[in-house]
Amino acid sequence: MFDSLRPLVKSIVDSHKNTEEKLQEICNLLKEEIPHYDWVGFYFKNGDKRELKLGPYAGAPTDHTIIPFGKGICGQVAESNENFVVPDVNAQDNYIACSITVKAEIVVPLFVNKENIGQIDIDSNTADPFTEADEHFLEFVNFEVSKIL
């Protein structure tokens, strides 16, 4: 499944649309094509503030448009610069619930010139769905996205 999506992600990145439209298209593609991706969004560092700001996303609306560094899974990734896979969100102390239906989450940092400028965040309503293949695919997505930021 991921192999068939890679060229589609590349074609979106290479398209003549603006950056916001490209990011939105990537979110829509991943949410539509990957059964266990129920919410897909990008968060970006909010200027010089130690917080993340919600960018384009696909899925249910969220109240979490600003996330302080260190808070929740996204805020922890902003500080650790490492992928964070959460097989069971209920087992996480520092989890910010977006929806009662969310069972698992994966967050992969997005680097530009070796600086963590944001991340892709995936929520799943399926328990423990994420594998190394998801991590590698999302790293690929972020690498492609980094070319347009």
C-alpha angles and dihedrals in degrees: 000000000000092000091058091050097052096077090045091054090048092050091051091050091048094047123108094245122113120267095257092053091048092051091048091050091051091051091049093047094051094045092048099042104038111064096207095049103093097161125023123182147150124232120193134196106266103233111279093337121110091240142089124238123208115248129180116338142168121218138045117348115264133209089211099092093137121040121183117227109267095025120112125341094302093050091049092052089051087062103033097045087214136112114264119203116188112191092183119023091195089066092057118093095196098048124131108210114223095176136000088235094063112106103167140017139195124193123187121187121237117221130198115183089350091302120121101235098163145319147240114246124199125188121194130196087205119088116245097347100147123100136174086270089063091050093050092046093050090047087054091049091051092047089054092044091050088066092067099042 
